[in-house]
């Protein structure tokens, strides 16, 4: 059942990425993954203020995300409107132990937002910094 749901989510991801290519981006992603595992140690999922205030919503979201993606809840931050998770499949070497069936948040990381300036995770440990950065694209 889980694999079927993940397959549907991956199909949705494919379709969204296909259409995303038709819209100009303000920033271009440069670099490549150095497999430090930092993005898997603290996965931040943002919420709207209304979602963050709702105990029922956050309980359902945490249970669903934990079950479907095998994430482990670290924190529910209602002041800054986010859920923080870590991944059960992160290996000691900083690699994904479930690479083929990884969720969209992992497949698309780092997602360069259309409206905001890109942000990247700080290095963890400091000597193994993420290899991604971004550059502004040329004006249209």
Coordinates of N, CA, C and O in Angstrom, one line a residue:
X1 N 0.8 -1.2 0.0 CA 0.0 0.0 0.0 C 0.9 1.3 0.0 O 0.6 2.2 -0.7
X2 N 1.9 1.3 0.9 CA 2.8 2.4 0.9 C 3.5 2.6 -0.4 O 3.6 3.8 -0.9
X3 N 4.0 1.6 -1.0 CA 4.7 1.7 -2.3 C 3.8 2.3 -3.4 O 4.2 3.1 -4.2
X4 N 2.5 1.9 -3.4 CA 1.5 2.4 -4.4 C 1.3 3.9 -4.1 O 1.3 4.7 -5.1
X5 N 1.2 4.3 -2.9 CA 1.0 5.7 -2.6 C 2.2 6.5 -3.0 O 2.1 7.6 -3.6
X6 N 3.4 6.0 -2.7 CA 4.6 6.7 -3.0 C 4.8 6.8 -4.6 O 5.2 7.8 -5.1
X7 N 4.4 5.7 -5.3 CA 4.4 5.7 -6.7 C 3.5 6.9 -7.3 O 3.9 7.6 -8.2
X8 N 2.4 7.0 -6.7 CA 1.4 8.1 -7.1 C 2.1 9.5 -6.8 O 2.0 10.4 -7.6
X9 N 2.7 9.6 -5.7 CA 3.4 10.9 -5.3 C 4.5 11.2 -6.3 O 4.7 12.3 -6.7
X10 N 5.2 10.1 -6.7 CA 6.3 10.3 -7.6 C 5.8 10.7 -9.0 O 6.5 11.5 -9.7
X11 N 4.7 10.1 -9.4 CA 4.1 10.5 -10.7 C 3.7 12.0 -10.6 O 3.9 12.8 -11.6
X12 N 3.1 12.4 -9.5 CA 2.7 13.8 -9.4 C 4.0 14.7 -9.4 O 4.0 15.8 -10.1
X13 N 5.1 14.3 -8.8 CA 6.3 15.0 -8.9 C 6.8 15.1 -10.3 O 7.3 16.2 -10.7
X14 N 6.8 14.1 -11.1 CA 7.2 14.1 -12.4 C 6.4 15.1 -13.2 O 7.0 15.9 -14.0
X15 N 5.1 15.1 -13.1 CA 4.2 16.0 -13.8 C 4.5 17.5 -13.4 O 4.6 18.4 -14.3
X16 N 4.7 17.8 -12.1 CA 5.0 19.1 -11.6 C 6.3 19.6 -12.2 O 6.4 20.8 -12.6
X17 N 7.3 18.8 -12.2 CA 8.6 19.2 -12.7 C 8.6 19.4 -14.2 O 9.3 20.3 -14.7
X18 N 7.8 18.7 -14.9 CA 7.7 18.9 -16.3 C 7.1 20.3 -16.6 O 7.7 21.0 -17.4
X19 N 6.0 20.7 -15.9 CA 5.4 22.0 -16.1 C 6.3 23.1 -15.6 O 6.2 24.2 -16.0
X20 N 7.0 22.8 -14.5 CA 7.9 23.9 -13.9 C 8.9 24.4 -14.9 O 9.4 25.5 -14.8
X21 N 9.3 23.6 -15.9 CA 10.3 23.9 -16.9 C 9.8 25.0 -17.8 O 10.6 25.7 -18.5
X22 N 8.5 25.3 -17.9 CA 8.0 26.3 -18.8 C 8.0 27.7 -18.2 O 7.7 28.7 -18.9
X23 N 8.3 27.9 -16.9 CA 8.3 29.2 -16.2 C 9.8 29.6 -16.0 O 10.6 28.8 -15.5
X24 N 10.1 30.9 -16.3 CA 11.5 31.3 -16.0 C 11.7 31.4 -14.5 O 10.9 31.7 -13.7
X25 N 13.0 31.1 -14.1 CA 13.4 31.1 -12.7 C 14.2 32.4 -12.5 O 14.9 32.8 -13.3
X26 N 14.1 32.9 -11.3 CA 14.9 34.0 -10.8 C 16.3 33.6 -10.5 O 17.2 34.4 -10.5
X27 N 16.5 32.4 -10.0 CA 17.8 31.8 -9.6 C 18.0 30.5 -10.2 O 17.1 29.7 -10.4
X28 N 19.3 30.2 -10.5 CA 19.7 28.9 -11.1 C 20.5 28.2 -10.0 O 21.3 28.8 -9.4
X29 N 20.2 26.9 -9.9 CA 20.9 26.1 -9.0 C 22.2 25.7 -9.6 O 22.3 25.3 -10.8
X30 N 23.3 25.8 -8.8 CA 24.6 25.4 -9.3 C 25.3 24.4 -8.3 O 24.9 24.5 -7.1
X31 N 26.2 23.6 -8.7 CA 26.9 22.7 -7.8 C 26.3 21.3 -7.9 O 25.4 21.0 -8.7
X32 N 26.8 20.5 -7.0 CA 26.2 19.1 -6.9 C 26.3 18.6 -5.5 O 27.0 19.2 -4.6
X33 N 25.5 17.6 -5.2 CA 25.5 17.0 -3.9 C 26.8 16.4 -3.5 O 27.4 15.7 -4.3
X34 N 27.2 16.7 -2.3 CA 28.5 16.1 -1.8 C 28.2 14.9 -0.8 O 29.1 14.4 -0.2
X35 N 26.9 14.5 -0.7 CA 26.5 13.4 0.1 C 26.9 13.5 1.5 O 27.4 12.5 2.1
X36 N 26.7 14.7 2.1 CA 27.0 14.9 3.5 C 25.9 14.4 4.4 O 26.1 14.2 5.6
X37 N 24.7 14.3 3.9 CA 23.5 13.8 4.7 C 22.9 14.9 5.5 O 22.0 14.7 6.2
X38 N 23.4 16.2 5.4 CA 22.8 17.2 6.2 C 21.4 17.5 5.9 O 20.6 17.8 6.8
X39 N 21.0 17.4 4.7 CA 19.6 17.7 4.3 C 18.6 16.6 4.9 O 17.4 16.8 5.0
X40 N 19.2 15.4 5.3 CA 18.4 14.4 5.9 C 18.3 14.4 7.4 O 17.5 13.8 8.0
X41 N 19.2 15.1 8.0 CA 19.3 15.2 9.5 C 18.2 16.1 10.0 O 17.8 15.9 11.2
X42 N 17.8 17.1 9.3 CA 16.8 18.1 9.7 C 16.0 18.5 8.5 O 16.4 19.5 7.8
X43 N 14.9 17.9 8.3 CA 14.0 18.1 7.2 C 12.9 19.1 7.7 O 12.2 18.7 8.6
X44 N 12.9 20.2 7.1 CA 11.9 21.3 7.6 C 10.7 21.3 6.6 O 10.9 21.5 5.4
X45 N 9.5 21.1 7.1 CA 8.3 21.3 6.3 C 7.5 22.5 6.9 O 7.1 22.5 8.0
X46 N 7.3 23.5 6.0 CA 6.7 24.7 6.5 C 5.2 24.5 6.5 O 4.6 23.7 5.7
X47 N 4.5 25.2 7.4 CA 3.1 25.2 7.6 C 2.6 26.6 7.4 O 3.3 27.6 7.6
X48 N 1.3 26.7 7.1 CA 0.6 28.0 7.2 C 0.4 28.3 8.7 O 0.4 27.4 9.5
X49 N 0.2 29.6 9.1 CA -0.1 29.9 10.5 C -1.3 29.1 11.0 O -1.3 28.6 12.1
X50 N -2.4 29.0 10.2 CA -3.6 28.2 10.6 C -3.3 26.7 10.8 O -3.8 26.1 11.8
X51 N -2.5 26.1 10.0 CA -2.1 24.7 10.1 C -1.3 24.5 11.4 O -1.5 23.6 12.1
X52 N -0.4 25.5 11.6 CA 0.5 25.3 12.8 C -0.3 25.5 14.1 O 0.1 24.8 15.1
X53 N -1.3 26.3 14.1 CA -2.1 26.5 15.3 C -3.1 25.3 15.6 O -3.5 25.1 16.7
X54 N -3.4 24.5 14.6 CA -4.3 23.4 14.7 C -3.6 22.1 15.2 O -2.9 21.5 14.5
X55 N -3.9 21.8 16.5 CA -3.4 20.5 17.0 C -3.8 19.3 16.2 O -3.0 18.4 16.0
X56 N -5.1 19.3 15.8 CA -5.6 18.2 15.0 C -4.8 18.1 13.7 O -4.4 17.0 13.3
X57 N -4.6 19.2 13.0 CA -3.9 19.1 11.7 C -2.5 18.6 11.9 O -2.0 17.8 11.2
X58 N -1.8 19.2 12.9 CA -0.4 18.8 13.1 C -0.3 17.4 13.5 O 0.6 16.7 13.0
X59 N -1.2 16.9 14.3 CA -1.1 15.4 14.7 C -1.3 14.5 13.5 O -0.6 13.6 13.3
X60 N -2.3 14.9 12.6 CA -2.5 14.1 11.4 C -1.4 14.2 10.5 O -0.9 13.2 9.9
X61 N -0.8 15.4 10.3 CA 0.3 15.6 9.4 C 1.5 14.8 9.8 O 2.2 14.1 9.0
X62 N 1.8 14.9 11.1 CA 3.0 14.2 11.7 C 2.8 12.6 11.5 O 3.7 12.0 11.1
X63 N 1.7 12.1 11.8 CA 1.4 10.7 11.7 C 1.5 10.2 10.2 O 2.1 9.2 9.9
X64 N 0.9 11.0 9.3 CA 1.0 10.7 7.9 C 2.4 10.7 7.3 O 2.8 9.8 6.7
X65 N 3.1 11.8 7.6 CA 4.5 11.9 7.1 C 5.4 10.9 7.7 O 6.2 10.3 7.0
X66 N 5.2 10.6 9.0 CA 6.1 9.6 9.6 C 5.8 8.2 9.1 O 6.8 7.5 8.8
X67 N 4.6 7.9 8.8 CA 4.2 6.6 8.3 C 4.7 6.4 6.8 O 5.3 5.5 6.4
X68 N 4.3 7.4 6.0 CA 4.5 7.3 4.5 C 6.0 7.4 4.2 O 6.5 6.6 3.4
X69 N 6.7 8.3 4.8 CA 8.1 8.5 4.4 C 9.2 8.0 5.4 O 10.3 8.2 5.2
X70 N 8.7 7.4 6.5 CA 9.6 6.9 7.5 C 10.5 8.0 8.1 O 11.6 7.8 8.4
X71 N 9.9 9.2 8.3 CA 10.5 10.3 8.9 C 10.3 10.2 10.4 O 9.3 9.7 10.9
X72 N 11.2 10.8 11.2 CA 11.1 10.8 12.7 C 10.9 12.2 13.1 O 11.8 13.1 12.8
X73 N 9.9 12.5 13.8 CA 9.6 13.9 14.3 C 10.7 14.4 15.2 O 11.0 13.7 16.2
X74 N 11.2 15.6 15.0 CA 12.1 16.2 15.9 C 11.5 17.3 16.7 O 11.7 17.5 17.8
X75 N 10.6 18.1 16.0 CA 10.1 19.3 16.6 C 8.8 19.8 15.8 O 8.8 19.7 14.6
X76 N 7.9 20.3 16.6 CA 6.7 21.0 16.0 C 6.9 22.4 16.5 O 6.8 22.7 17.7
X77 N 7.2 23.4 15.6 CA 7.4 24.8 16.0 C 6.2 25.6 15.5 O 6.1 25.9 14.4
X78 N 5.3 25.9 16.5 CA 4.1 26.7 16.2 C 4.4 28.2 16.0 O 3.6 28.8 15.4
X79 N 5.4 28.7 16.6 CA 5.8 30.1 16.5 C 6.3 30.4 15.1 O 6.0 31.4 14.5
X80 N 7.2 29.5 14.6 CA 7.8 29.8 13.2 C 7.1 28.9 12.1 O 7.6 28.9 11.0
X81 N 6.1 28.2 12.5 CA 5.2 27.5 11.5 C 6.0 26.4 10.7 O 6.0 26.5 9.5
X82 N 6.6 25.5 11.4 CA 7.2 24.4 10.7 C 7.2 23.1 11.5 O 7.1 23.1 12.7
X83 N 7.4 22.0 10.8 CA 7.6 20.7 11.4 C 9.1 20.3 11.0 O 9.5 20.5 9.9
X84 N 9.8 19.7 12.0 CA 11.2 19.3 11.7 C 11.2 17.8 11.9 O 10.8 17.3 12.9
X85 N 11.8 17.1 10.9 CA 11.9 15.7 10.9 C 13.4 15.3 10.7 O 14.2 16.1 10.2
X86 N 13.7 14.0 10.9 CA 14.9 13.4 10.5 C 14.5 12.2 9.7 O 13.4 11.7 9.9
X87 N 15.4 11.6 9.0 CA 15.0 10.4 8.2 C 15.6 9.1 8.8 O 16.8 9.1 9.1
X88 N 14.7 8.1 8.8 CA 15.1 6.8 9.4 C 16.1 6.1 8.5 O 16.8 5.2 8.9
X89 N 16.1 6.5 7.2 CA 17.0 5.8 6.2 C 18.3 6.4 6.0 O 19.1 5.9 5.1
X90 N 18.7 7.4 6.7 CA 20.0 8.0 6.6 C 21.1 7.0 7.2 O 21.0 6.6 8.3
X91 N 22.1 6.7 6.4 CA 23.1 5.8 6.8 C 24.2 6.6 7.5 O 24.3 7.8 7.4
X92 N 25.1 5.9 8.2 CA 26.2 6.5 8.9 C 27.1 7.2 8.0 O 27.7 8.2 8.4
X93 N 27.2 6.8 6.7 CA 28.0 7.5 5.7 C 27.4 8.7 5.1 O 27.9 9.4 4.3
X94 N 26.1 9.1 5.6 CA 25.4 10.2 5.1 C 24.7 10.0 3.8 O 24.3 11.0 3.1
X95 N 24.4 8.8 3.4 CA 23.7 8.4 2.2 C 22.3 7.9 2.5 O 22.0 7.5 3.6
X96 N 21.5 7.9 1.5 CA 20.1 7.4 1.6 C 20.1 5.9 1.5 O 20.5 5.3 0.5
X97 N 19.5 5.3 2.5 CA 19.3 3.8 2.5 C 18.1 3.4 1.8 O 17.8 2.2 1.7
X98 N 17.3 4.3 1.3 CA 16.0 4.1 0.6 C 15.9 4.9 -0.7 O 14.9 5.5 -1.0
X99 N 17.0 5.0 -1.4 CA 17.2 6.0 -2.5 C 16.1 5.8 -3.5 O 15.5 6.8 -4.0
X100 N 15.8 4.6 -4.0 CA 14.8 4.4 -5.0 C 13.4 4.9 -4.6 O 12.7 5.4 -5.5
X101 N 13.1 4.8 -3.4 CA 11.7 5.1 -2.9 C 11.7 6.4 -2.1 O 10.8 6.7 -1.3
X102 N 12.7 7.2 -2.2 CA 12.8 8.5 -1.4 C 11.7 9.4 -1.8 O 11.2 9.4 -3.0
X103 N 11.2 10.2 -0.9 CA 10.0 11.1 -1.2 C 10.5 12.3 -2.0 O 11.6 12.6 -2.2
X104 N 9.5 13.1 -2.5 CA 9.7 14.2 -3.3 C 10.6 15.3 -2.7 O 11.4 15.9 -3.4
X105 N 10.4 15.5 -1.4 CA 11.2 16.5 -0.7 C 12.7 16.2 -0.9 O 13.5 17.1 -1.0
X106 N 13.0 14.9 -0.9 CA 14.4 14.5 -1.0 C 14.8 14.5 -2.5 O 15.9 15.0 -2.8
X107 N 14.0 14.1 -3.4 CA 14.3 14.1 -4.8 C 14.5 15.5 -5.4 O 15.3 15.8 -6.2
X108 N 13.8 16.5 -4.8 CA 13.8 17.9 -5.3 C 14.7 18.8 -4.6 O 14.8 20.0 -4.9
X109 N 15.4 18.3 -3.5 CA 16.3 19.1 -2.8 C 17.6 19.4 -3.5 O 18.1 18.6 -4.1
X110 N 18.0 20.7 -3.5 CA 17.4 21.8 -2.9 C 16.4 22.4 -3.9 O 16.8 22.7 -5.1
X111 N 15.2 22.7 -3.5 CA 14.2 23.3 -4.4 C 14.4 24.8 -4.4 O 14.3 25.4 -3.3
X112 N 14.7 25.4 -5.5 CA 14.9 26.8 -5.6 C 13.5 27.5 -5.8 O 12.8 27.2 -6.8
X113 N 13.0 28.2 -4.8 CA 11.7 28.8 -4.7 C 11.6 29.9 -5.8 O 12.6 30.6 -6.1
X114 N 10.4 30.0 -6.4 CA 10.2 31.0 -7.5 C 10.1 32.4 -6.9 O 10.4 33.4 -7.6
X115 N 9.7 32.5 -5.6 CA 9.4 33.9 -5.1 C 10.4 34.4 -4.1 O 10.5 35.5 -3.8
X116 N 11.1 33.5 -3.4 CA 12.0 33.8 -2.4 C 13.5 33.6 -2.8 O 13.7 32.8 -3.7
X117 N 14.4 34.2 -2.1 CA 15.8 34.0 -2.4 C 16.2 32.6 -1.8 O 15.7 32.2 -0.7
X118 N 16.9 31.8 -2.6 CA 17.2 30.5 -2.1 C 18.0 30.4 -0.8 O 18.8 31.3 -0.5
X119 N 17.7 29.4 0.0 CA 18.5 29.2 1.3 C 19.0 27.8 1.2 O 18.3 26.9 0.8
X120 N 20.2 27.6 1.8 CA 20.8 26.3 1.8 C 21.2 26.0 3.3 O 21.4 26.9 4.1
X121 N 21.2 24.7 3.6 CA 21.5 24.3 4.9 C 23.0 24.6 5.3 O 23.9 24.5 4.5
X122 N 23.2 24.9 6.6 CA 24.6 25.1 7.0 C 25.3 23.7 7.0 O 24.7 22.7 7.0
X123 N 26.6 23.7 7.0 CA 27.4 22.5 6.9 C 27.3 21.7 8.2 O 27.3 22.3 9.3
X124 N 27.2 20.4 8.1 CA 27.2 19.5 9.3 C 27.8 18.2 8.9 O 27.3 17.5 8.0
X125 N 28.9 17.8 9.4 CA 29.8 18.6 10.2 C 30.4 19.7 9.3 O 30.4 19.6 8.1
X126 N 31.0 20.7 9.9 CA 31.5 21.9 9.2 C 32.4 21.6 8.0 O 32.4 22.3 7.0
X127 N 33.2 20.6 8.1 CA 34.1 20.3 7.0 C 33.4 19.6 5.8 O 34.1 19.5 4.7
X128 N 32.2 19.2 5.9 CA 31.5 18.6 4.8 C 30.3 19.4 4.3 O 29.2 19.1 4.5
X129 N 30.6 20.6 3.8 CA 29.5 21.5 3.4 C 28.8 21.0 2.2 O 29.3 20.3 1.3
X130 N 27.5 21.3 2.1 CA 26.6 21.0 0.9 C 27.3 21.6 -0.3 O 27.8 22.7 -0.3
X131 N 27.2 20.9 -1.4 CA 27.8 21.4 -2.6 C 27.0 22.3 -3.5 O 27.4 22.8 -4.6
X132 N 25.7 22.7 -3.0 CA 24.8 23.5 -3.8 C 24.9 25.0 -3.4 O 25.2 25.3 -2.3
X133 N 24.7 25.8 -4.4 CA 24.5 27.2 -4.3 C 23.6 27.7 -5.4 O 23.1 26.9 -6.2
X134 N 23.4 29.0 -5.5 CA 22.6 29.5 -6.6 C 23.1 30.8 -7.1 O 23.8 31.5 -6.4
X135 N 22.7 31.1 -8.3 CA 23.1 32.4 -9.0 C 21.9 33.0 -9.6 O 21.0 32.3 -10.1
X136 N 21.8 34.3 -9.6 CA 20.6 35.0 -10.2 C 20.7 34.7 -11.7 O 21.8 34.7 -12.3
X137 N 19.5 34.5 -12.3 CA 19.5 34.3 -13.7 C 19.4 35.6 -14.4 O 19.1 36.7 -13.8
X138 N 19.7 35.6 -15.7 CA 19.7 36.9 -16.5 C 18.3 37.4 -16.6 O 17.3 36.6 -16.6
X139 N 18.1 38.7 -16.6 CA 16.8 39.3 -16.8 C 16.2 38.9 -18.1 O 16.9 38.7 -19.1
X140 N 14.9 38.9 -18.0 CA 14.1 38.5 -19.2 C 14.1 39.6 -20.2 O 14.1 40.8 -20.1

